[in-house]
XYZ file of C-alpha atoms in Angstrom:
668
model
C -10.269 -33.819 -31.693
C -12.869 -32.028 -29.508
C -13.764 -32.705 -25.847
C -17.194 -33.522 -24.435
C -18.619 -33.063 -21.052
C -18.983 -35.856 -18.696
C -22.310 -36.754 -16.904
C -23.227 -37.520 -13.294
C -25.128 -40.421 -11.834
C -28.461 -39.132 -13.244
C -27.078 -38.655 -16.701
C -27.024 -34.831 -16.367
C -23.900 -33.122 -18.070
C -21.268 -31.694 -15.922
C -19.219 -28.550 -16.263
C -16.108 -30.616 -17.082
C -14.830 -32.085 -20.364
C -12.746 -35.270 -19.723
C -13.928 -37.130 -22.944
C -12.481 -36.950 -26.452
C -14.162 -37.314 -29.657
C -12.681 -37.206 -33.247
C -13.894 -34.398 -35.350
C -14.694 -36.929 -38.195
C -16.892 -38.953 -36.019
C -20.629 -38.367 -34.888
C -21.490 -35.282 -32.884
C -21.167 -35.923 -29.030
C -24.580 -36.145 -27.253
C -23.198 -33.888 -24.476
C -21.897 -30.325 -24.621
C -18.543 -30.231 -26.353
C -15.809 -27.937 -26.675
C -12.586 -27.242 -28.857
C -8.847 -27.136 -27.770
C -7.279 -23.648 -27.941
C -3.897 -24.934 -28.232
C -2.333 -27.422 -30.736
C -0.528 -30.709 -30.056
C 2.712 -28.758 -29.617
C 1.220 -26.586 -26.779
C 1.132 -23.333 -28.699
C -2.234 -21.501 -28.857
C -4.066 -21.113 -31.960
C -7.306 -19.646 -30.612
C -7.933 -17.379 -27.672
C -11.214 -17.452 -25.721
C -11.980 -14.864 -23.128
C -14.588 -16.669 -21.073
C -16.366 -14.205 -18.937
C -18.460 -16.274 -16.386
C -21.906 -15.060 -15.214
C -21.558 -16.650 -11.712
C -21.329 -13.256 -10.251
C -24.081 -11.695 -12.485
C -24.970 -11.713 -16.167
C -24.669 -7.879 -16.130
C -21.091 -8.013 -14.821
C -20.180 -10.483 -17.592
C -21.896 -8.408 -20.275
C -20.135 -5.286 -19.055
C -16.668 -6.953 -19.014
C -17.364 -8.250 -22.615
C -18.262 -4.729 -23.741
C -15.130 -3.254 -22.118
C -12.756 -5.895 -23.579
C -14.669 -5.496 -27.016
C -13.930 -1.840 -26.963
C -10.254 -2.137 -26.214
C -9.681 -4.890 -28.990
C -11.646 -2.886 -31.528
C -9.279 0.279 -30.923
C -6.478 -2.027 -31.607
C -7.914 -3.374 -34.823
C -8.057 -6.950 -33.560
C -10.930 -8.919 -35.156
C -12.968 -10.669 -32.633
C -16.221 -12.526 -32.272
C -18.645 -12.205 -29.199
C -20.988 -15.062 -28.291
C -23.580 -15.468 -25.612
C -22.347 -18.890 -24.076
C -25.790 -19.966 -22.736
C -28.843 -19.348 -20.899
C -26.939 -17.979 -17.782
C -25.736 -14.706 -19.458
C -21.920 -15.579 -19.754
C -19.810 -14.284 -22.757
C -17.059 -15.695 -24.857
C -14.896 -13.252 -26.848
C -13.118 -15.308 -29.437
C -9.766 -14.257 -31.256
C -8.281 -16.297 -33.968
C -4.485 -16.167 -34.148
C -2.534 -16.073 -37.358
C 0.714 -16.644 -35.545
C 0.562 -19.353 -32.833
C 1.297 -18.034 -29.333
C 3.597 -19.485 -26.690
C 1.722 -20.839 -23.644
C 3.699 -18.741 -21.216
C 2.609 -15.464 -23.114
C -1.012 -16.573 -22.994
C -0.758 -17.388 -19.411
C 0.626 -13.832 -18.672
C -2.171 -12.339 -20.729
C -4.763 -14.377 -18.906
C -3.594 -13.086 -15.486
C -3.331 -9.500 -16.601
C -7.096 -9.837 -17.944
C -8.146 -11.410 -14.632
C -6.833 -8.332 -12.745
C -8.856 -6.120 -15.007
C -11.911 -8.285 -15.804
C -13.052 -9.905 -12.528
C -15.615 -12.221 -14.196
C -12.777 -13.974 -16.408
C -12.199 -17.720 -15.943
C -8.422 -18.039 -16.575
C -8.618 -21.951 -16.797
C -8.832 -22.147 -20.634
C -5.981 -19.836 -21.069
C -3.680 -21.289 -18.475
C -3.912 -24.917 -19.533
C -2.436 -25.619 -22.999
C -2.943 -29.431 -22.559
C -6.570 -29.631 -21.879
C -7.816 -25.809 -22.073
C -10.949 -25.687 -24.212
C -14.116 -23.722 -24.800
C -17.461 -24.224 -26.536
C -17.530 -22.668 -29.942
C -20.512 -20.917 -31.605
C -23.316 -23.363 -31.901
C -22.159 -25.822 -29.260
C -24.837 -26.861 -26.888
C -24.968 -25.725 -23.103
C -25.288 -28.095 -20.286
C -28.365 -26.040 -19.020
C -30.038 -25.833 -22.240
C -29.665 -23.774 -25.430
C -26.406 -23.189 -27.280
C -23.757 -20.680 -27.887
C -25.033 -17.897 -29.976
C -23.139 -15.143 -32.017
C -23.770 -11.554 -30.764
C -21.301 -9.692 -32.700
C -18.647 -10.494 -35.219
C -18.213 -13.214 -37.879
C -17.292 -16.899 -37.585
C -14.494 -16.161 -40.187
C -12.626 -14.909 -37.317
C -12.079 -18.361 -36.320
C -11.789 -19.982 -39.629
C -9.561 -17.397 -41.382
C -7.576 -15.817 -38.408
C -5.762 -12.630 -39.091
C -4.399 -11.475 -35.584
C -0.811 -11.198 -35.384
C 1.732 -11.505 -32.512
C 2.356 -7.823 -32.588
C -1.275 -7.127 -31.958
C -1.314 -9.487 -29.048
C 1.598 -7.690 -27.513
C -0.062 -4.361 -27.985
C -3.131 -5.725 -26.268
C -0.902 -6.883 -23.373
C 0.579 -3.542 -23.088
C -2.680 -1.856 -22.992
C -4.160 -4.307 -20.314
C -0.990 -3.702 -18.332
C -1.762 -0.110 -18.326
C -5.323 -0.795 -16.960
C -3.924 -3.079 -14.312
C -1.536 -0.376 -12.961
C -4.397 1.936 -12.860
C -6.446 -0.401 -10.474
C -6.237 1.052 -6.953
C -5.711 -1.608 -4.313
C -8.181 -1.886 -1.408
C -5.450 -1.385 1.030
C -3.175 1.575 0.130
C 0.468 1.225 0.516
C 2.159 3.230 3.144
C 4.129 6.304 1.808
C 7.612 7.560 2.985
C 6.905 10.951 1.608
C 3.835 13.197 1.857
C 1.591 13.732 -1.142
C -0.248 16.844 -1.770
C -3.218 17.394 -4.192
C -3.845 20.373 -6.414
C -6.643 20.616 -9.011
C -7.373 16.973 -8.257
C -3.884 15.702 -9.280
C -1.248 14.556 -6.724
C 2.374 15.710 -6.328
C 5.145 15.772 -4.014
C 5.521 19.075 -1.914
C 8.780 21.059 -2.088
C 10.743 23.412 -4.113
C 10.561 22.569 -7.956
C 13.883 21.880 -9.618
C 15.167 21.173 -12.967
C 15.021 17.589 -14.287
C 18.236 15.548 -14.022
C 20.395 15.381 -17.165
C 19.237 11.519 -17.841
C 15.598 12.610 -17.352
C 15.920 15.531 -19.614
C 17.757 13.508 -22.291
C 14.922 10.983 -22.338
C 12.375 13.886 -22.743
C 14.084 15.589 -25.543
C 15.471 12.701 -27.545
C 13.561 10.685 -30.055
C 12.550 7.586 -28.159
C 13.522 4.130 -29.338
C 12.673 0.676 -28.096
C 9.728 0.479 -25.480
C 8.063 3.909 -25.457
C 6.079 3.150 -22.327
C 9.359 2.701 -20.312
C 10.717 6.055 -21.573
C 7.389 7.900 -20.538
C 7.487 6.152 -17.229
C 10.977 7.196 -16.367
C 10.362 10.749 -17.428
C 7.174 10.933 -15.252
C 9.039 9.331 -12.193
C 11.885 11.849 -12.810
C 9.440 14.801 -12.984
C 7.682 13.635 -9.762
C 10.984 13.287 -7.910
C 11.890 16.909 -9.143
C 8.666 18.338 -7.400
C 6.890 19.000 -10.665
C 3.112 19.183 -10.827
C 0.820 17.711 -13.480
C 0.361 21.073 -15.411
C 4.205 21.191 -15.792
C 4.021 17.926 -17.548
C 0.965 18.716 -19.532
C 2.679 21.710 -20.821
C 5.326 19.377 -22.391
C 2.942 16.965 -23.951
C 4.461 17.431 -27.336
C 7.764 16.405 -26.221
C 9.341 13.415 -27.932
C 9.857 11.506 -24.745
C 6.094 11.592 -24.215
C 5.232 9.781 -27.618
C 3.717 6.816 -25.641
C 1.041 9.277 -24.340
C 0.141 10.497 -27.776
C 0.004 7.135 -29.865
C -0.834 3.570 -29.651
C 1.122 0.642 -30.869
C -0.691 -1.196 -33.676
C 1.415 -3.987 -34.802
C 4.641 -2.742 -36.234
C 3.252 0.827 -36.480
C 1.709 3.424 -34.106
C -1.521 5.271 -34.460
C -2.981 8.351 -32.534
C -4.812 7.805 -29.448
C -8.528 8.458 -29.424
C -9.520 12.069 -28.312
C -11.806 10.726 -25.616
C -12.251 8.004 -23.223
C -9.673 6.288 -20.977
C -7.286 5.686 -23.725
C -7.066 9.445 -24.755
C -3.650 11.336 -24.221
C -5.055 13.331 -21.286
C -6.540 10.591 -19.442
C -3.571 8.377 -20.066
C -1.176 11.038 -18.767
C -3.260 11.662 -15.674
C -3.318 7.847 -14.991
C 0.375 7.440 -15.229
C 1.237 10.730 -13.490
C -0.870 9.565 -10.526
C 1.053 6.314 -10.435
C 4.371 7.892 -10.777
C 3.825 10.246 -7.793
C 2.566 7.429 -5.663
C 5.647 5.250 -6.688
C 8.119 7.834 -5.874
C 6.342 8.548 -2.617
C 6.597 5.019 -1.449
C 10.525 4.761 -2.008
C 12.849 4.723 0.877
C 15.907 6.663 1.082
C 18.372 5.514 -1.520
C 15.737 3.178 -3.353
C 15.787 3.270 -6.908
C 12.681 3.936 -9.062
C 11.026 1.120 -10.408
C 11.218 2.221 -14.098
C 15.013 3.082 -13.816
C 16.026 -0.447 -13.228
C 16.300 -2.153 -16.506
C 16.253 -5.688 -14.925
C 13.095 -4.939 -12.841
C 10.616 -6.242 -15.334
C 12.437 -9.466 -15.633
C 13.007 -9.884 -11.950
C 9.346 -9.076 -11.307
C 8.022 -11.649 -13.556
C 10.236 -14.254 -12.073
C 9.235 -13.611 -8.569
C 5.684 -13.369 -9.415
C 5.655 -16.688 -11.091
C 7.668 -18.210 -8.212
C 4.851 -16.892 -5.712
C 2.053 -17.911 -7.980
C 3.608 -21.429 -7.963
C 3.750 -21.513 -4.172
C 0.094 -20.327 -3.927
C -0.949 -22.937 -6.399
C 0.711 -25.681 -4.297
C -0.910 -24.346 -1.115
C -4.398 -24.178 -2.739
C -3.976 -27.789 -4.015
C -3.360 -29.044 -0.333
C -6.297 -27.280 1.101
C -6.705 -30.018 3.799
C -3.294 -29.139 5.081
C -4.595 -25.579 6.215
C -8.232 -26.436 7.199
C -7.623 -29.036 9.876
C -7.079 -26.453 12.713
C -6.664 -22.712 13.705
C -2.994 -23.317 14.043
C -2.724 -24.348 10.344
C -4.973 -21.411 9.205
C -2.484 -19.254 10.730
C 0.245 -21.009 9.036
C -1.366 -20.395 5.782
C -1.601 -16.718 6.648
C 2.143 -16.606 7.400
C 2.870 -18.257 4.181
C 0.847 -15.702 2.348
C 2.629 -12.962 4.190
C 6.221 -14.197 3.133
C 4.918 -14.516 -0.494
C 3.763 -10.870 -0.158
C 7.086 -9.805 1.066
C 8.886 -11.547 -1.754
C 6.729 -9.629 -4.208
C 7.384 -6.263 -2.454
C 11.039 -6.841 -2.387
C 11.165 -8.270 -5.802
C 13.502 -10.862 -4.229
C 13.095 -14.618 -5.295
C 15.817 -15.798 -3.127
C 15.066 -14.542 0.518
C 13.361 -11.846 2.425
C 13.697 -10.326 6.001
C 10.647 -11.034 8.140
C 10.623 -10.803 12.124
C 7.698 -12.299 13.922
C 6.245 -8.930 14.897
C 5.979 -7.784 11.207
C 4.481 -11.130 10.267
C 1.942 -10.851 13.199
C 0.816 -7.422 12.210
C 0.687 -8.397 8.511
C -1.449 -11.519 9.199
C -3.610 -10.180 12.178
C -2.040 -12.630 14.753
C 0.084 -12.393 17.800
C 3.840 -12.771 17.561
C 3.945 -16.081 19.351
C 1.518 -17.551 16.948
C 3.518 -16.186 14.159
C 6.751 -17.773 15.630
C 5.202 -21.159 15.875
C 3.821 -21.036 12.330
C 7.204 -20.162 10.980
C 8.557 -23.259 12.795
C 5.903 -25.611 11.502
C 6.247 -24.217 7.880
C 9.842 -24.979 8.093
C 9.357 -28.581 9.510
C 7.022 -29.281 6.647
C 9.331 -27.905 3.957
C 7.299 -25.050 2.763
C 9.857 -22.413 3.810
C 13.438 -22.326 4.976
C 15.392 -20.039 7.140
C 18.370 -18.801 5.254
C 19.889 -16.442 8.030
C 19.116 -16.206 11.720
C 18.146 -12.987 13.467
C 21.204 -10.847 14.615
C 20.715 -7.421 16.521
C 18.044 -5.209 14.990
C 17.864 -7.445 11.956
C 15.199 -10.083 11.782
C 15.801 -13.494 10.358
C 15.710 -14.149 6.557
C 13.337 -16.671 5.061
C 12.631 -18.181 1.681
C 9.518 -19.621 0.123
C 11.690 -21.718 -2.130
C 13.832 -24.086 -0.182
C 16.720 -25.337 -2.328
C 15.920 -22.804 -5.075
C 14.525 -25.678 -7.329
C 11.331 -23.619 -8.284
C 13.294 -20.351 -8.973
C 15.699 -22.273 -11.351
C 12.951 -24.088 -13.037
C 10.971 -20.771 -13.652
C 14.026 -18.892 -14.817
C 14.757 -21.571 -17.399
C 11.220 -21.689 -18.509
C 10.768 -18.007 -19.021
C 14.069 -17.684 -20.761
C 12.969 -20.182 -23.327
C 9.447 -18.562 -23.878
C 8.566 -15.945 -26.458
C 9.424 -12.421 -25.303
C 6.590 -10.477 -23.750
C 6.122 -6.549 -24.156
C 7.942 -4.501 -21.667
C 6.087 -3.784 -18.531
C 4.299 -7.159 -18.517
C 6.360 -8.497 -15.495
C 5.661 -5.231 -13.438
C 1.886 -5.398 -14.031
C 1.679 -9.150 -13.226
C 3.550 -8.455 -9.937
C 1.082 -5.424 -9.055
C -1.926 -7.580 -9.688
C -0.764 -10.300 -7.478
C 0.610 -8.296 -4.871
C -2.813 -6.416 -4.535
C -4.503 -9.718 -4.331
C -2.443 -11.074 -1.385
C -2.206 -7.808 0.308
C -6.213 -7.359 0.242
C -6.765 -10.963 1.359
C -4.372 -10.564 4.355
C -5.987 -7.083 5.114
C -9.552 -8.845 5.391
C -8.258 -11.860 7.391
C -6.599 -9.764 10.217
C -9.478 -7.162 10.438
C -10.576 -6.389 14.044
C -13.958 -7.970 13.326
C -12.404 -11.300 13.346
C -10.665 -11.056 16.705
C -10.306 -14.334 18.528
C -11.921 -12.883 21.725
C -15.136 -11.391 21.232
C -15.088 -11.217 17.432
C -16.295 -13.611 14.828
C -13.109 -15.518 14.983
C -10.033 -16.134 12.699
C -12.045 -19.012 10.813
C -14.690 -16.613 9.728
C -11.791 -14.150 8.801
C -10.080 -16.701 6.693
C -13.298 -17.479 4.672
C -14.145 -13.718 4.313
C -10.705 -13.020 2.906
C -11.103 -15.730 0.215
C -14.613 -14.895 -0.822
C -13.776 -11.992 -3.149
C -15.504 -13.830 -5.910
C -19.051 -15.383 -5.626
C -18.932 -19.180 -4.598
C -21.257 -21.593 -3.160
C -20.799 -23.583 -0.019
C -19.198 -26.597 -1.831
C -16.539 -24.288 -3.507
C -15.901 -22.717 -0.167
C -15.351 -26.084 1.443
C -13.030 -27.340 -1.199
C -10.886 -24.114 -1.149
C -10.472 -24.088 2.585
C -10.285 -27.742 3.246
C -13.342 -27.724 5.781
C -16.299 -30.123 5.749
C -19.509 -28.757 4.390
C -21.012 -28.426 8.022
C -18.229 -26.333 9.329
C -18.265 -23.988 6.118
C -22.100 -23.757 6.334
C -21.599 -22.539 9.892
C -19.003 -19.988 9.082
C -21.169 -18.648 6.094
C -24.287 -18.365 8.528
C -22.091 -16.561 10.970
C -21.019 -13.967 8.311
C -24.341 -13.649 7.028
C -25.854 -13.094 10.409
C -23.800 -9.848 10.794
C -24.564 -8.818 7.206
C -21.118 -9.291 5.826
C -22.250 -11.959 2.984
C -25.453 -12.732 1.435
C -26.958 -15.682 -0.645
C -27.908 -14.362 -4.090
C -28.133 -15.863 -7.689
C -27.137 -19.301 -6.358
C -23.851 -18.045 -4.743
C -22.470 -16.521 -1.613
C -21.068 -13.095 -2.127
C -20.062 -10.173 -0.025
C -22.474 -7.349 0.793
C -20.477 -4.305 1.349
C -16.798 -3.883 2.339
C -17.467 -0.858 4.425
C -19.926 -2.790 6.624
C -17.046 -4.810 8.212
C -15.867 -1.632 10.377
C -19.381 -1.254 11.733
C -19.357 -5.051 12.642
C -16.240 -4.516 14.595
C -17.704 -1.668 16.528
C -20.806 -3.700 17.275
C -18.763 -6.565 18.613
C -16.629 -4.377 20.717
C -13.295 -5.499 19.154
C -12.455 -2.283 17.149
C -8.865 -1.230 18.009
C -7.540 -4.817 18.910
C -5.042 -4.482 16.039
C -4.088 -1.001 17.079
C -3.368 -1.823 20.662
C -1.142 -4.953 19.446
C 0.555 -2.597 17.296
C 1.277 -0.108 20.089
C 2.628 -2.974 22.149
C 4.916 -4.242 19.371
C 6.092 -0.624 18.725
C 7.213 -0.462 22.517
C 9.017 -3.773 22.218
C 10.870 -2.610 19.159
C 11.795 0.579 20.760
C 12.936 -1.188 23.861
C 15.132 -3.534 21.795
C 16.661 -0.797 19.839
C 17.529 1.046 22.998
C 19.279 -2.047 24.407
C 21.046 -2.686 21.227
C 22.410 0.663 21.009
C 23.543 0.526 24.738
C 25.647 -2.646 23.948
C 27.074 -1.073 20.705
C 28.138 1.979 22.760
C 29.748 -0.203 25.419
C 31.601 -2.150 22.889
C 32.889 0.913 20.899
C 34.215 2.384 24.191
C 36.139 -0.793 25.064
C 37.495 -1.036 21.518
C 39.292 2.166 21.871
C 38.784 2.753 18.210
C 36.348 4.893 16.623
C 36.300 8.035 18.580
C 34.093 9.852 16.236
C 31.492 7.164 16.393
C 31.459 7.606 20.186
C 30.792 11.300 19.828
C 27.833 10.527 17.561
C 26.330 8.059 20.004
C 26.337 10.058 23.082
C 23.003 11.428 22.409
C 21.607 8.119 23.942
C 20.742 8.151 27.693
C 21.952 4.981 29.476
C 19.547 2.096 29.583
C 17.835 1.264 32.892
C 19.884 -1.177 34.695
C 19.234 -3.296 37.963
C 21.377 -3.136 41.133
C 23.438 -6.089 39.745
C 24.071 -4.282 36.391
C 21.697 -6.281 34.305
C 19.279 -4.500 31.891
C 16.056 -3.572 33.410
C 13.519 -3.860 30.632
C 10.517 -3.323 32.885
C 11.791 -0.040 34.042
C 12.601 0.964 30.384
C 8.896 -0.054 29.351
C 7.604 2.119 32.097
C 9.592 5.096 30.865
C 8.305 4.852 27.424
C 4.716 4.071 28.592
C 4.994 7.496 30.332
C 6.202 8.950 27.124
C 3.950 7.525 24.462
C 4.990 10.199 21.906
C 8.368 8.550 21.536
C 6.762 5.634 19.708
C 7.126 5.590 15.947
C 4.321 4.611 13.545
C 2.866 1.357 12.951
C 3.928 -1.161 10.449
C 1.645 -1.247 7.560
C 0.143 -4.292 5.668
C 2.593 -3.783 2.801
C 5.325 -4.251 5.142
C 6.761 -0.755 5.360
C 6.792 1.181 8.477
C 5.504 4.894 8.779
C 8.492 6.150 10.740
C 7.580 9.386 12.563
C 10.488 11.264 13.681
C 11.355 11.555 17.353
C 11.641 15.112 18.315
C 14.808 16.318 20.305
C 12.874 17.651 23.285
C 10.754 14.323 23.585
C 13.730 12.130 23.956
C 15.628 14.722 25.954
C 13.032 14.342 28.531
C 14.238 10.888 29.093
C 17.925 11.799 29.654
C 19.616 11.499 33.059
C 19.488 15.331 33.531
C 15.672 15.326 33.538
C 15.000 12.158 35.437
C 15.786 11.348 38.989
C 19.076 9.577 39.025
C 18.533 8.108 42.408
C 15.045 6.560 41.688
C 15.074 2.663 41.242
C 14.782 1.549 37.678
C 15.253 4.879 35.949
C 17.579 5.604 33.085
C 20.163 7.157 35.238
C 20.352 4.163 37.527
C 23.818 2.218 37.066
C 25.756 -0.233 38.999
C 27.685 1.242 42.015
C 30.892 -0.087 40.688
C 33.605 2.199 39.490
C 33.749 0.920 35.945
C 29.953 1.620 35.596
C 30.244 5.071 37.214
C 33.104 5.990 34.796
C 31.153 4.560 31.855
C 27.879 6.723 32.723
C 30.033 9.719 32.356
C 30.509 8.930 28.775
C 26.882 9.543 27.941
C 25.550 12.941 27.653
C 21.836 13.790 27.010
C 20.976 15.281 23.837
C 18.931 14.705 20.689
C 17.306 11.226 19.847
C 19.375 8.672 17.785
C 18.365 7.764 14.465
C 18.470 4.145 15.397
C 14.970 4.640 16.995
C 13.470 5.249 13.525
C 12.417 1.646 13.240
C 12.491 -0.133 9.930
C 10.685 -3.065 8.805
C 12.158 -6.274 10.250
C 13.888 -4.523 13.041
C-alpha cells in the first residue's frame, strides 16, 4: 500500500497524504509516498526529511552534515532532491526492523542537531510516509537521486547496532549545542588557552575516578569517559592535564568510534577527531560541575539518571503536545497566554530537576521565569489547577514554596514508564541528550517571551512576545495563527508589529526572525530596558524580608522550647526583626532598612531556576544590628514591645555575622 496526496477545491495537490492505494493497482494521479513502518509498527525505512521552508541552502547543508556522519559510521544511504523547492531526503534501509520508540528518540535528537528536519514521518509509525525516488512533487518535478543507489532501499544492510552508534554520535552533537540562554553557575569558571576549568588547588583524582581511568572499560564507554572528565573537573584539573592522559584506558571513547559490534579509530581531523571530541566533552563537563549545587551529584555518576531523564522528557513532551493541540485554550486572552507560560515553566522545572512526580515552584520564581508579575503567576496556577492541567501536591510552608505536578494522578507517568520498559533498548546517553534538547528549547522560548521589549506598559506587549518566542522556525501567517489559536487578523497585526521594529521579516514565503541581538536595541528604543531587573530587585527584597521574619519566628520558638541551646547560640547572629508598638512585625520598616542597604540583596533568580546566591558580608549585615542602629527610633530593628517578656527576649539576640538562611535558594 502507498499513500497519495489529497487535493483542494481547485484540484491542486495538498501537502498531506490521506488516501491509500494498492501497490498492484494503477499509479496515483497525485503525488504519492511509501510507509516507513510495517503493519506491526516497526520501522523498515528511515527518511530524514530536510525541509527547504527555511532555505534550500540550510536543507542542503544539513543533508551534507548528516551524510558525512553516516558515511563515517559505514551506514549506506541514499540522498535525493525532493523537488523544485530544494529540500532533501536522506534514505536509510534497515535490515533489522526498529522499534517506533527508538526511531522517535532518534528523530528528536536529529531535530536538535538539524533544524530543518521534519520529524513527522519518524514519529508516526501508523501513517508516517515519504516520497521515494522518482515520486512526483506537488509543485512539479519529482524526487531525484543525488548520491547513492536505490539498492539501499531494495537491499537494506543497516543493522540495529549501526543505528545505535548513530544515536550516540548525534547525542554527542546535541550536548555540544550551546543554549541561547546560559544556565547559572554555582561556581566560577576560568579560561586558560581557550579551555575552561574550575579555579582552585589541583588535587588527585578520587579512588573511583582513578579506577575508571586506569581499568579497561566495559559496557558503555561514553559513560566512563564522562565520569572521568567530571571527576577531573571537580579535582580542579585543566584540559592539558587530561590531554596528557589521552592514552589511558578510561579514555577509549575519545580515541575510537563504535561501528556495530566493533570499534574503529576516530578520524584525525574534523569534529569527530580525538582532540575535538575531548575538547567538547571537557567543556561540557566543566560547565556541568560548575552548575552543581552543594551536595548535588554529577549527572554521569547516577546510573539511573539516563532512564529518569528519558521518562521525564517524554512526560514533558506529552504535556507540550496536549497543550499545542488545544491552541484555542491559550489564545483567547492575555490571561490564558500567561497560563501557557506558567505551564511551560513548570515543564522546565520538571526537566531541570529530572522529577516526573513534582517540583517546588513559588510564584516569584515562576514570575521571573515567565516575564510576568507574581499575582499573574498566582492566578495562572489556580486556573491551570481548575482546568486539570496541573495539581498542587504540597502547600507552601515557611521558606519552602508549594509543590506542583504537571501529571495530575500520575496516569501519564505510569503509561510512559510502561511503554519505555517494553521498547527496544537505546544506547546510553540517549535520555540525557533528549532532556538537554527539550530543556534548551523551553528555556529559550521562555527567555524570549519575557524579554523587556515585550513589557505590558510601553513595550510591544505579551502577545507579541508569545509569538516571537514560538517563531524559532520560519512560518507563514496561517501556521502562526493555528499554533497560537488566534484569528488570522490578530496574527497579522502581531506580525506587522514585530516587523515594524525589525524583529521579523517576510522572506521566501515565510515569516522569520532577523537578528536575535536586535531585541535588546528594541527594548532600549521603547524605554522598557530594565523592567525585568527592577521586578527581580523587588522580589529579592520580598524574599529577604520573608526569610528575616521566618528566622525571627524560629528563634522565638527555639527559646520557648528550652531545648537546643546550641541552636540558639548559632542563631544569635540575627538582629531582631522590626516590630510595631503592639508587638506585631513591621514589614514596612524592614523594607526601608533593606532599601537603605541594597548590598544585602542576593543575586537574581535565573531562567534555569537556579539563583546566583551572592554571600552577604559580615560588616554589611552587622550594620543592621541593634548596636549600630538607633534603638529608640520608630520602626527600626532594635524596636521591640515595651513588655517585660519582649525586653528579656531582645537580650537573647546579639549582633554579628549574617545568617546563612539569607542565602536564598530557588523556591524560597
